[in-house]
Amino acid sequence: MAPGDPFEELAMNPAIPPEVRMALRAKFGLDDPVWLRYIHWLGAMLQGDWGFSFTSRMDVDQLILQRLPTTLVVIGSSQILAIVVAIPIGVLAATRPYSLFDQVANTFAFIGFSLPTFFTGLLLILLFSIQLDWLPFVYRADIPGSGLPWIWEHIKQSIMPVAVLGLFQGASLVRYVRSAVLDVIKLDYVTTARSKGIGERKVITKHVVRNALIPVVTLVALQMPIVFGGAIVTEQIFRVPGIGSLLISAMLSNDTPVVMGVTFVFACLVILFNLIADILYGWLDPRIAFR
Amino acid sequence: MEERELRGLIDRVKKGSLSRRSFVRRMAAVGLTAPLATQLLAAGGVAMAQSRAAYKPTKRGGGGTLKVLWWQGPTLLNPHFAVGTKDQDGSRIFYEPLAAWDPEGNLKPKLAAEIPSRENGGLAADGKSVIWKLKQGVKWHDGKPFTADDVVFNWQYSSDPATAAVTSGTYKDIKVEKVDDFTVKVIFDKPTPFWADAFVGTRGMIIPKHLFADYIGSKSREAPTNLKPVGTGPYMFKDFKPGDAVSGVINPNYHQPNKPYFDAIELKGGGDAVSAARAVLQTGEYDFAWNLQVEDEILQRLEKGGKGRVNIAPTGNIEHIQVNQTDPWTEVDGERSSLKSKHPTLSDRAVAQALALLVDRDSVEKHIYGRTGPATANFVNNPERFRSKNTVKEFSIEKANDILEKAGWKKGSDGIRAKDGKKLKFVYQTSINQPRQKTQAIVKQACQKAGIDIEIKAVTASVYFSSDVANPDTYTKFFTDLQMYTTTMSQPDPEVFLLQFTSWEVATKENKWQGRNITRWRSEEYDKIYRQAQVELDPVKRAGMLIACQDLAVKNQVVIPVVYRPGVSGSSNQLRNVISGWDNNTWDLSDWYKEA
């Protein structure tokens, strides 16, 4: 278990008697052995009690609920951006392998997923916030107002974090889409479809892409937990108040109940997205469907 | 500084031949904080100066939204639970104390009608009680009147051990009585020259009795108002997301006329100090950023953006090196750094003296901290270093070599000095932190030239500063020869602060390393003077004693002060705000305004 103490800041302050710190530790059960604390936590969790944060003394489920919408919006839109960018580019690149377009797309994809998000994030801040002064680099979840200007404000502040995350994801996705489509495009049934006189566009959309999407769906679904991991860094850079930044600050302050709660949510998300992937398989290829 | 000298100075202030400001400055130079210096004047019969009133707006509101950035957002909004300054600062938007400390260390009334003094009968002649007169007509945000009952309740709330309030150190040893609806009396069990602690400043914020009365003691965590504060401050609570954002709207019934200027306040948390500095100094996206722990070089570069300025506020925080007086490498009765042991080499006065000479504070200031860490020779904070008489900061490799040579420490073939088979090899630890690790390198280099070998060690801050009894790397255990960190003097009086050199506070296995004397230095002389200071009725005599205490610790090289750390924050060029190092960043939020 990681060492540390949620009340370390109190230790630095000579005006706060050590007894206070000891009393707090005792009150919150921090002096118990780890296994006992885990059993307490598990018991409470099974009854729906997520515990409370040591640093904010607020219920953990409430804390997470406050942050979840922002996380879902930012990660959701970045995933949509990734898919929207990656699928057409990947398919186009695969239909004309080794063409100029394919080579340019590949180069950018390699650069894209080689650059870590903390680097591209800082780069975008330097360019768009400091040099050009177009976009804010502090994300605020609670912008007052309503209507179009309000929506515009939200879009403006989301552009950079969503772009950073989405393009990072999209870049690796392009490579997968391309190879999946390349695998399918050589199969006999595609040739048959073509020889029946079906137009090239229809062959690609109806016959190739649909089948090629199965490995892509697997990848997107299984990557979701990794996206949440990548988002922790992005959330820190842009001050996006998502559950990733909650997890980071909870870990830094040794706020165990919050860390447990957030990782539990992550675990649930992994299961959820696997389930979604399974359902999508059935729709894409009825042979896989569970009957 | 001697008692007689102090009295002479106070007389001169009385006669008017010495200004209050230069008196405070002289006190600071010998190691006394500005608040203590002004308290000395008050006890000597000189009235406290009124805080300068620079507030210009002539009507309430109309200033738009104030946007401030705390790179660690507040995590809770009950001042009695505040874990760090971020929480106190956040609470202070809504709650107010009876009085606050201004940058010069004068008290400024907030919820008090006036500052207690000898003349108005507020201060008892025996120093055992203080009478506070409360401002009348003050209303809580929900419309209920603020009275003496609220003040008494705060004492009950915090001093109840079951509440586990972090402010309990301030309230547990006093008694508070209600005299009438707008008068309270604070009673001390012994003469207390520094009377302005309870209900004042960071730990003095008053919470409403009518909303917290049912949540005293063990139920303290359940109070709904812990997260939705109802106070008397300039802004009323709107929304709170722990660690992320706090927002408030103007209090239309605020008890001071024409204040506050802004219609709303938004405090955004998270991120890091450098980008917070950037958002205020370079891009102007925000109006204020707290605690800019950034190398001065970077701050200066960002200031060139022309959108904001850096505020430097004097504080009592000191970055210092501690010299272990016990032996950390040999277990005695199953305990390292045991009181029964003596450090094999550092206990030699010559070695300690040489070490102090090898800390190049001026270089540390020049190359690392800049404006954010002026070099100092004093342990008790020293905002102005020009007049220090008793202690000197000196860096001299030759002198150090000389002292060691004379004491019989001879260089061996490896260039390391040794005597009687004991080598001058030390492990020097600190927390992982760039400026600290750079300081280590500077000290190590100088020591090498004097034949002392330093092994550098850096521990993750979350381990180093934890109170985890099982971990050997915490700073309270101090299982190395030297260590360095910043200790804060949040209470503007050095008595509690200087407790860390008394022999009864030694951190040992027995008290789970909870004692405050981490260097484990024990001196009968120090104990004697300290005990006398604790019961000394006369604040001037007491001040002389406390100065003598700090001098003893420094002159015996128990600690080597390096740089003192002022409070550093950033403000936009239009924002007019006064930051006090003796109080919260938001201590005077009601007076913040923007110049057109």
PDB file of N, CA, C and O in Angstrom, chain A residues 3-5 8-15 17-18 20-22 27 52 55-58 63 66-67 130 136-140 239 241, chain B residues 75-76 81 83-84 86 162 168 220-221 240-242 244 266 268 270 272 275-276 278 285-286 462-463 465 467 471 475 486 488 490 496 514:
ATOM      1  N   PRO A   3       2.362   4.626   1.030  1.00  0.00           N
ATOM      2  CA  PRO A   3       2.436   5.293   2.322  1.00  0.00           C
ATOM      3  C   PRO A   3       1.874   6.706   2.205  1.00  0.00           C
ATOM      4  O   PRO A   3       1.682   7.222   1.115  1.00  0.00           O
ATOM      5  N   GLY A   4       1.639   7.335   3.330  1.00  0.00           N
ATOM      6  CA  GLY A   4       1.164   8.714   3.281  1.00  0.00           C
ATOM      7  C   GLY A   4       0.051   8.965   4.262  1.00  0.00           C
ATOM      8  O   GLY A   4      -0.391   8.061   4.967  1.00  0.00           O
ATOM      9  N   ASP A   5      -0.394  10.199   4.269  1.00  0.00           N
ATOM     10  CA  ASP A   5      -1.314  10.642   5.288  1.00  0.00           C
ATOM     11  C   ASP A   5      -2.152  11.789   4.740  1.00  0.00           C
ATOM     12  O   ASP A   5      -1.598  12.754   4.220  1.00  0.00           O
ATOM     13  N   GLU A   8      -1.212  15.475   6.079  1.00  0.00           N
ATOM     14  CA  GLU A   8       0.178  15.878   6.179  1.00  0.00           C
ATOM     15  C   GLU A   8       0.343  17.396   6.225  1.00  0.00           C
ATOM     16  O   GLU A   8       1.276  17.901   6.831  1.00  0.00           O
ATOM     17  N   GLU A   9      -0.583  18.122   5.608  1.00  0.00           N
ATOM     18  CA  GLU A   9      -0.437  19.572   5.642  1.00  0.00           C
ATOM     19  C   GLU A   9      -0.539  20.102   7.069  1.00  0.00           C
ATOM     20  O   GLU A   9       0.062  21.107   7.413  1.00  0.00           O
ATOM     21  N   LEU A  10      -1.322  19.396   7.875  1.00  0.00           N
ATOM     22  CA  LEU A  10      -1.441  19.821   9.275  1.00  0.00           C
ATOM     23  C   LEU A  10      -0.111  19.651   9.993  1.00  0.00           C
ATOM     24  O   LEU A  10       0.222  20.400  10.909  1.00  0.00           O
ATOM     25  N   ALA A  11       0.642  18.642   9.551  1.00  0.00           N
ATOM     26  CA  ALA A  11       1.907  18.364  10.229  1.00  0.00           C
ATOM     27  C   ALA A  11       2.891  19.507  10.081  1.00  0.00           C
ATOM     28  O   ALA A  11       3.746  19.734  10.923  1.00  0.00           O
ATOM     29  N   MET A  12       2.773  20.256   8.971  1.00  0.00           N
ATOM     30  CA  MET A  12       3.709  21.333   8.704  1.00  0.00           C
ATOM     31  C   MET A  12       3.414  22.578   9.530  1.00  0.00           C
ATOM     32  O   MET A  12       4.175  23.519   9.524  1.00  0.00           O
ATOM     33  N   ASN A  13       2.278  22.601  10.166  1.00  0.00           N
ATOM     34  CA  ASN A  13       1.842  23.816  10.831  1.00  0.00           C
ATOM     35  C   ASN A  13       2.036  23.681  12.330  1.00  0.00           C
ATOM     36  O   ASN A  13       1.322  22.929  12.986  1.00  0.00           O
ATOM     37  N   PRO A  14       3.018  24.395  12.903  1.00  0.00           N
ATOM     38  CA  PRO A  14       3.311  24.202  14.320  1.00  0.00           C
ATOM     39  C   PRO A  14       2.176  24.659  15.249  1.00  0.00           C
ATOM     40  O   PRO A  14       2.164  24.289  16.412  1.00  0.00           O
ATOM     41  N   ALA A  15       1.227  25.439  14.715  1.00  0.00           N
ATOM     42  CA  ALA A  15       0.148  25.910  15.580  1.00  0.00           C
ATOM     43  C   ALA A  15      -0.911  24.831  15.790  1.00  0.00           C
ATOM     44  O   ALA A  15      -1.793  24.976  16.617  1.00  0.00           O
ATOM     45  N   PRO A  17      -1.717  21.313  17.161  1.00  0.00           N
ATOM     46  CA  PRO A  17      -1.088  20.299  18.014  1.00  0.00           C
ATOM     47  C   PRO A  17      -1.145  18.920  17.355  1.00  0.00           C
ATOM     48  O   PRO A  17      -2.127  18.601  16.681  1.00  0.00           O
ATOM     49  N   PRO A  18      -0.100  18.115  17.539  1.00  0.00           N
ATOM     50  CA  PRO A  18      -0.095  16.776  16.936  1.00  0.00           C
ATOM     51  C   PRO A  18      -1.288  15.939  17.399  1.00  0.00           C
ATOM     52  O   PRO A  18      -1.744  15.068  16.661  1.00  0.00           O
ATOM     53  N   VAL A  20      -4.300  16.730  17.509  1.00  0.00           N
ATOM     54  CA  VAL A  20      -5.411  16.925  16.581  1.00  0.00           C
ATOM     55  C   VAL A  20      -5.291  15.956  15.417  1.00  0.00           C
ATOM     56  O   VAL A  20      -6.246  15.289  15.026  1.00  0.00           O
ATOM     57  N   ARG A  21      -4.037  15.850  14.919  1.00  0.00           N
ATOM     58  CA  ARG A  21      -3.805  14.967  13.794  1.00  0.00           C
ATOM     59  C   ARG A  21      -4.070  13.517  14.197  1.00  0.00           C
ATOM     60  O   ARG A  21      -4.701  12.752  13.471  1.00  0.00           O
ATOM     61  N   MET A  22      -3.590  13.180  15.389  1.00  0.00           N
ATOM     62  CA  MET A  22      -3.779  11.817  15.887  1.00  0.00           C
ATOM     63  C   MET A  22      -5.265  11.518  16.066  1.00  0.00           C
ATOM     64  O   MET A  22      -5.748  10.450  15.725  1.00  0.00           O
ATOM     65  N   LYS A  27     -10.180   8.947  14.370  1.00  0.00           N
ATOM     66  CA  LYS A  27     -11.591   9.119  14.036  1.00  0.00           C
ATOM     67  C   LYS A  27     -11.921   8.488  12.682  1.00  0.00           C
ATOM     68  O   LYS A  27     -12.966   7.881  12.502  1.00  0.00           O
ATOM     69  N   PHE A  52     -16.728   8.526   2.740  1.00  0.00           N
ATOM     70  CA  PHE A  52     -16.599   9.966   2.513  1.00  0.00           C
ATOM     71  C   PHE A  52     -15.133  10.330   2.375  1.00  0.00           C
ATOM     72  O   PHE A  52     -14.242   9.638   2.869  1.00  0.00           O
ATOM     73  N   THR A  55     -10.401  14.503   2.849  1.00  0.00           N
ATOM     74  CA  THR A  55     -10.003  15.900   2.716  1.00  0.00           C
ATOM     75  C   THR A  55     -11.197  16.835   2.596  1.00  0.00           C
ATOM     76  O   THR A  55     -11.153  17.942   3.089  1.00  0.00           O
ATOM     77  N   SER A  56     -12.279  16.408   1.947  1.00  0.00           N
ATOM     78  CA  SER A  56     -13.402  17.345   1.840  1.00  0.00           C
ATOM     79  C   SER A  56     -14.571  16.943   2.732  1.00  0.00           C
ATOM     80  O   SER A  56     -15.543  17.672   2.826  1.00  0.00           O
ATOM     81  N   ARG A  57     -14.493  15.800   3.361  1.00  0.00           N
ATOM     82  CA  ARG A  57     -15.537  15.299   4.257  1.00  0.00           C
ATOM     83  C   ARG A  57     -16.901  15.263   3.577  1.00  0.00           C
ATOM     84  O   ARG A  57     -17.930  15.503   4.165  1.00  0.00           O
ATOM     85  N   MET A  58     -16.844  15.004   2.294  1.00  0.00           N
ATOM     86  CA  MET A  58     -18.065  14.937   1.501  1.00  0.00           C
ATOM     87  C   MET A  58     -18.195  13.496   1.034  1.00  0.00           C
ATOM     88  O   MET A  58     -17.196  12.803   0.885  1.00  0.00           O
ATOM     89  N   LEU A  63     -19.193  13.314  -4.778  1.00  0.00           N
ATOM     90  CA  LEU A  63     -18.012  13.902  -5.423  1.00  0.00           C
ATOM     91  C   LEU A  63     -17.886  13.408  -6.855  1.00  0.00           C
ATOM     92  O   LEU A  63     -17.640  14.176  -7.772  1.00  0.00           O
ATOM     93  N   GLN A  66     -20.563  14.712  -9.222  1.00  0.00           N
ATOM     94  CA  GLN A  66     -20.304  16.088  -9.639  1.00  0.00           C
ATOM     95  C   GLN A  66     -19.371  16.136 -10.841  1.00  0.00           C
ATOM     96  O   GLN A  66     -19.480  17.007 -11.692  1.00  0.00           O
ATOM     97  N   ARG A  67     -18.423  15.196 -10.878  1.00  0.00           N
ATOM     98  CA  ARG A  67     -17.388  15.241 -11.903  1.00  0.00           C
ATOM     99  C   ARG A  67     -17.751  14.455 -13.155  1.00  0.00           C
ATOM    100  O   ARG A  67     -17.214  14.710 -14.229  1.00  0.00           O
ATOM    101  N   ILE A 130      -1.547  31.542 -25.877  1.00  0.00           N
ATOM    102  CA  ILE A 130      -0.556  32.560 -25.555  1.00  0.00           C
ATOM    103  C   ILE A 130      -0.139  33.356 -26.786  1.00  0.00           C
ATOM    104  O   ILE A 130      -0.159  34.576 -26.767  1.00  0.00           O
ATOM    105  N   PRO A 136      -9.360  29.968 -24.380  1.00  0.00           N
ATOM    106  CA  PRO A 136      -8.946  29.945 -22.966  1.00  0.00           C
ATOM    107  C   PRO A 136      -8.292  28.610 -22.652  1.00  0.00           C
ATOM    108  O   PRO A 136      -8.606  27.606 -23.286  1.00  0.00           O
ATOM    109  N   PHE A 137      -7.349  28.580 -21.700  1.00  0.00           N
ATOM    110  CA  PHE A 137      -6.758  27.280 -21.364  1.00  0.00           C
ATOM    111  C   PHE A 137      -7.154  26.798 -19.978  1.00  0.00           C
ATOM    112  O   PHE A 137      -6.635  25.833 -19.473  1.00  0.00           O
ATOM    113  N   VAL A 138      -8.090  27.500 -19.366  1.00  0.00           N
ATOM    114  CA  VAL A 138      -8.636  27.018 -18.103  1.00  0.00           C
ATOM    115  C   VAL A 138     -10.081  26.615 -18.361  1.00  0.00           C
ATOM    116  O   VAL A 138     -10.898  27.443 -18.771  1.00  0.00           O
ATOM    117  N   TYR A 139     -10.385  25.334 -18.147  1.00  0.00           N
ATOM    118  CA  TYR A 139     -11.720  24.817 -18.409  1.00  0.00           C
ATOM    119  C   TYR A 139     -12.609  25.084 -17.210  1.00  0.00           C
ATOM    120  O   TYR A 139     -12.237  24.798 -16.090  1.00  0.00           O
ATOM    121  N   ARG A 140     -13.769  25.676 -17.437  1.00  0.00           N
ATOM    122  CA  ARG A 140     -14.687  25.931 -16.319  1.00  0.00           C
ATOM    123  C   ARG A 140     -15.978  25.176 -16.550  1.00  0.00           C
ATOM    124  O   ARG A 140     -16.633  25.345 -17.581  1.00  0.00           O
ATOM    125  N   ARG A 239      -7.125  21.806 -16.626  1.00  0.00           N
ATOM    126  CA  ARG A 239      -7.948  21.977 -15.425  1.00  0.00           C
ATOM    127  C   ARG A 239      -9.400  21.537 -15.679  1.00  0.00           C
ATOM    128  O   ARG A 239     -10.335  22.173 -15.228  1.00  0.00           O
ATOM    129  N   PRO A 241     -12.422  19.595 -14.762  1.00  0.00           N
ATOM    130  CA  PRO A 241     -12.784  18.937 -13.509  1.00  0.00           C
ATOM    131  C   PRO A 241     -13.479  17.607 -13.729  1.00  0.00           C
ATOM    132  O   PRO A 241     -14.644  17.443 -13.411  1.00  0.00           O
TER     133      PRO A 241
ATOM    134  N   THR B  75     -10.933  22.166  -0.723  1.00  0.00           N
ATOM    135  CA  THR B  75     -11.649  20.896  -0.702  1.00  0.00           C
ATOM    136  C   THR B  75     -12.776  20.903   0.314  1.00  0.00           C
ATOM    137  O   THR B  75     -13.617  20.022   0.306  1.00  0.00           O
ATOM    138  N   LEU B  76     -12.783  21.869   1.212  1.00  0.00           N
ATOM    139  CA  LEU B  76     -13.908  21.981   2.131  1.00  0.00           C
ATOM    140  C   LEU B  76     -14.057  23.432   2.570  1.00  0.00           C
ATOM    141  O   LEU B  76     -13.134  24.230   2.431  1.00  0.00           O
ATOM    142  N   PHE B  81     -12.286  22.924   9.936  1.00  0.00           N
ATOM    143  CA  PHE B  81     -11.739  21.668   9.408  1.00  0.00           C
ATOM    144  C   PHE B  81     -10.635  21.920   8.390  1.00  0.00           C
ATOM    145  O   PHE B  81     -10.101  20.984   7.809  1.00  0.00           O
ATOM    146  N   VAL B  83      -7.770  21.990   6.142  1.00  0.00           N
ATOM    147  CA  VAL B  83      -6.539  21.228   6.188  1.00  0.00           C
ATOM    148  C   VAL B  83      -5.349  22.089   5.781  1.00  0.00           C
ATOM    149  O   VAL B  83      -4.281  21.987   6.336  1.00  0.00           O
ATOM    150  N   GLY B  84      -5.543  22.954   4.825  1.00  0.00           N
ATOM    151  CA  GLY B  84      -4.439  23.814   4.402  1.00  0.00           C
ATOM    152  C   GLY B  84      -4.943  25.218   4.132  1.00  0.00           C
ATOM    153  O   GLY B  84      -6.132  25.503   4.279  1.00  0.00           O
ATOM    154  N   LYS B  86      -5.463  26.589   1.404  1.00  0.00           N
ATOM    155  CA  LYS B  86      -6.456  26.639   0.339  1.00  0.00           C
ATOM    156  C   LYS B  86      -7.872  26.576   0.902  1.00  0.00           C
ATOM    157  O   LYS B  86      -8.764  27.285   0.441  1.00  0.00           O
ATOM    158  N   ALA B 162     -14.274  15.959  20.443  1.00  0.00           N
ATOM    159  CA  ALA B 162     -14.980  15.077  19.514  1.00  0.00           C
ATOM    160  C   ALA B 162     -15.211  15.745  18.163  1.00  0.00           C
ATOM    161  O   ALA B 162     -15.389  15.068  17.151  1.00  0.00           O
ATOM    162  N   SER B 168      -8.494  23.559  17.169  1.00  0.00           N
ATOM    163  CA  SER B 168      -8.653  23.329  18.605  1.00  0.00           C
ATOM    164  C   SER B 168      -7.436  23.799  19.397  1.00  0.00           C
ATOM    165  O   SER B 168      -7.573  24.167  20.558  1.00  0.00           O
ATOM    166  N   SER B 220     -20.028  16.302  13.779  1.00  0.00           N
ATOM    167  CA  SER B 220     -19.581  17.495  13.048  1.00  0.00           C
ATOM    168  C   SER B 220     -19.547  17.321  11.535  1.00  0.00           C
ATOM    169  O   SER B 220     -19.759  18.263  10.793  1.00  0.00           O
ATOM    170  N   ARG B 221     -19.281  16.082  11.071  1.00  0.00           N
ATOM    171  CA  ARG B 221     -19.140  15.903   9.632  1.00  0.00           C
ATOM    172  C   ARG B 221     -20.477  15.994   8.894  1.00  0.00           C
ATOM    173  O   ARG B 221     -20.528  16.242   7.698  1.00  0.00           O
ATOM    174  N   PHE B 240     -20.311  24.957  -5.017  1.00  0.00           N
ATOM    175  CA  PHE B 240     -19.021  24.434  -4.573  1.00  0.00           C
ATOM    176  C   PHE B 240     -18.797  23.038  -5.128  1.00  0.00           C
ATOM    177  O   PHE B 240     -19.633  22.162  -4.959  1.00  0.00           O
ATOM    178  N   LYS B 241     -17.686  22.873  -5.832  1.00  0.00           N
ATOM    179  CA  LYS B 241     -17.263  21.530  -6.254  1.00  0.00           C
ATOM    180  C   LYS B 241     -15.878  21.324  -5.677  1.00  0.00           C
ATOM    181  O   LYS B 241     -14.923  21.956  -6.124  1.00  0.00           O
ATOM    182  N   PRO B 242     -15.753  20.462  -4.678  1.00  0.00           N
ATOM    183  CA  PRO B 242     -14.462  20.327  -3.983  1.00  0.00           C
ATOM    184  C   PRO B 242     -13.300  20.113  -4.940  1.00  0.00           C
ATOM    185  O   PRO B 242     -13.388  19.310  -5.859  1.00  0.00           O
ATOM    186  N   ASP B 244     -12.360  21.804  -7.285  1.00  0.00           N
ATOM    187  CA  ASP B 244     -12.506  22.385  -8.617  1.00  0.00           C
ATOM    188  C   ASP B 244     -12.930  23.851  -8.578  1.00  0.00           C
ATOM    189  O   ASP B 244     -12.208  24.711  -9.081  1.00  0.00           O
ATOM    190  N   GLU B 266     -15.589  33.985  -8.650  1.00  0.00           N
ATOM    191  CA  GLU B 266     -15.403  32.604  -9.096  1.00  0.00           C
ATOM    192  C   GLU B 266     -13.996  32.189  -8.775  1.00  0.00           C
ATOM    193  O   GLU B 266     -13.036  32.790  -9.247  1.00  0.00           O
ATOM    194  N   LYS B 268     -11.406  29.230  -9.150  1.00  0.00           N
ATOM    195  CA  LYS B 268     -11.179  27.998  -9.895  1.00  0.00           C
ATOM    196  C   LYS B 268      -9.946  27.290  -9.346  1.00  0.00           C
ATOM    197  O   LYS B 268      -8.937  27.946  -9.063  1.00  0.00           O
ATOM    198  N   GLY B 270      -7.208  23.664  -9.242  1.00  0.00           N
ATOM    199  CA  GLY B 270      -6.601  22.634 -10.076  1.00  0.00           C
ATOM    200  C   GLY B 270      -5.482  23.157 -10.954  1.00  0.00           C
ATOM    201  O   GLY B 270      -5.273  24.359 -11.067  1.00  0.00           O
ATOM    202  N   ASP B 272      -1.445  23.580 -12.149  1.00  0.00           N
ATOM    203  CA  ASP B 272      -0.157  23.753 -11.479  1.00  0.00           C
ATOM    204  C   ASP B 272       0.174  25.231 -11.372  1.00  0.00           C
ATOM    205  O   ASP B 272      -0.471  26.073 -11.991  1.00  0.00           O
ATOM    206  N   SER B 275       1.228  27.373 -14.719  1.00  0.00           N
ATOM    207  CA  SER B 275       0.179  27.777 -15.646  1.00  0.00           C
ATOM    208  C   SER B 275      -0.774  28.758 -14.972  1.00  0.00           C
ATOM    209  O   SER B 275      -1.373  29.599 -15.639  1.00  0.00           O
ATOM    210  N   ALA B 276      -0.888  28.678 -13.623  1.00  0.00           N
ATOM    211  CA  ALA B 276      -1.698  29.673 -12.915  1.00  0.00           C
ATOM    212  C   ALA B 276      -1.048  31.046 -13.045  1.00  0.00           C
ATOM    213  O   ALA B 276      -1.710  32.049 -13.321  1.00  0.00           O
ATOM    214  N   ARG B 278       0.831  31.961 -15.407  1.00  0.00           N
ATOM    215  CA  ARG B 278       0.680  32.358 -16.807  1.00  0.00           C
ATOM    216  C   ARG B 278      -0.699  32.973 -17.057  1.00  0.00           C
ATOM    217  O   ARG B 278      -0.820  33.992 -17.736  1.00  0.00           O
ATOM    218  N   GLU B 285      -6.154  35.960 -18.347  1.00  0.00           N
ATOM    219  CA  GLU B 285      -7.438  35.259 -18.307  1.00  0.00           C
ATOM    220  C   GLU B 285      -8.059  35.346 -16.920  1.00  0.00           C
ATOM    221  O   GLU B 285      -9.267  35.357 -16.766  1.00  0.00           O
ATOM    222  N   TYR B 286      -7.214  35.408 -15.880  1.00  0.00           N
ATOM    223  CA  TYR B 286      -7.698  35.474 -14.505  1.00  0.00           C
ATOM    224  C   TYR B 286      -7.163  36.729 -13.812  1.00  0.00           C
ATOM    225  O   TYR B 286      -6.170  37.318 -14.244  1.00  0.00           O
ATOM    226  N   SER B 462       4.808  13.359  -0.232  1.00  0.00           N
ATOM    227  CA  SER B 462       3.675  12.739   0.454  1.00  0.00           C
ATOM    228  C   SER B 462       4.131  11.739   1.508  1.00  0.00           C
ATOM    229  O   SER B 462       3.398  11.437   2.440  1.00  0.00           O
ATOM    230  N   VAL B 463       5.343  11.234   1.354  1.00  0.00           N
ATOM    231  CA  VAL B 463       5.876  10.349   2.393  1.00  0.00           C
ATOM    232  C   VAL B 463       6.588  11.175   3.456  1.00  0.00           C
ATOM    233  O   VAL B 463       6.357  11.024   4.655  1.00  0.00           O
ATOM    234  N   PHE B 465       6.374  14.246   4.484  1.00  0.00           N
ATOM    235  CA  PHE B 465       5.595  15.074   5.402  1.00  0.00           C
ATOM    236  C   PHE B 465       4.413  14.330   6.017  1.00  0.00           C
ATOM    237  O   PHE B 465       3.498  14.944   6.543  1.00  0.00           O
ATOM    238  N   SER B 467       2.499  11.616   8.656  1.00  0.00           N
ATOM    239  CA  SER B 467       2.697  11.250  10.055  1.00  0.00           C
ATOM    240  C   SER B 467       2.608   9.738  10.210  1.00  0.00           C
ATOM    241  O   SER B 467       2.289   9.227  11.260  1.00  0.00           O
ATOM    242  N   ASN B 471       6.677   4.531   8.592  1.00  0.00           N
ATOM    243  CA  ASN B 471       7.638   4.881   7.550  1.00  0.00           C
ATOM    244  C   ASN B 471       8.894   5.536   8.119  1.00  0.00           C
ATOM    245  O   ASN B 471       8.805   6.509   8.852  1.00  0.00           O
ATOM    246  N   TYR B 475       9.865  13.260   7.960  1.00  0.00           N
ATOM    247  CA  TYR B 475      10.772  14.283   8.477  1.00  0.00           C
ATOM    248  C   TYR B 475      10.787  14.295  10.002  1.00  0.00           C
ATOM    249  O   TYR B 475      11.783  14.695  10.601  1.00  0.00           O
ATOM    250  N   THR B 486      10.661  23.683   4.703  1.00  0.00           N
ATOM    251  CA  THR B 486      10.142  24.969   5.174  1.00  0.00           C
ATOM    252  C   THR B 486       9.196  24.717   6.323  1.00  0.00           C
ATOM    253  O   THR B 486       8.318  23.865   6.237  1.00  0.00           O
ATOM    254  N   THR B 488       6.353  26.571   8.696  1.00  0.00           N
ATOM    255  CA  THR B 488       5.534  27.776   8.633  1.00  0.00           C
ATOM    256  C   THR B 488       5.271  28.296  10.032  1.00  0.00           C
ATOM    257  O   THR B 488       5.111  27.524  10.969  1.00  0.00           O
ATOM    258  N   SER B 490       2.519  30.062  11.223  1.00  0.00           N
ATOM    259  CA  SER B 490       1.213  30.613  10.877  1.00  0.00           C
ATOM    260  C   SER B 490       0.702  31.501  11.999  1.00  0.00           C
ATOM    261  O   SER B 490      -0.054  32.422  11.781  1.00  0.00           O
ATOM    262  N   VAL B 496       4.894  29.577  20.306  1.00  0.00           N
ATOM    263  CA  VAL B 496       4.576  28.207  19.897  1.00  0.00           C
ATOM    264  C   VAL B 496       5.633  27.705  18.918  1.00  0.00           C
ATOM    265  O   VAL B 496       6.069  26.562  18.968  1.00  0.00           O
ATOM    266  N   GLN B 514       5.831  12.395  17.723  1.00  0.00           N
ATOM    267  CA  GLN B 514       4.916  13.526  17.658  1.00  0.00           C
ATOM    268  C   GLN B 514       5.495  14.782  18.299  1.00  0.00           C
ATOM    269  O   GLN B 514       4.935  15.861  18.188  1.00  0.00           O
TER     270      GLN B 514
END
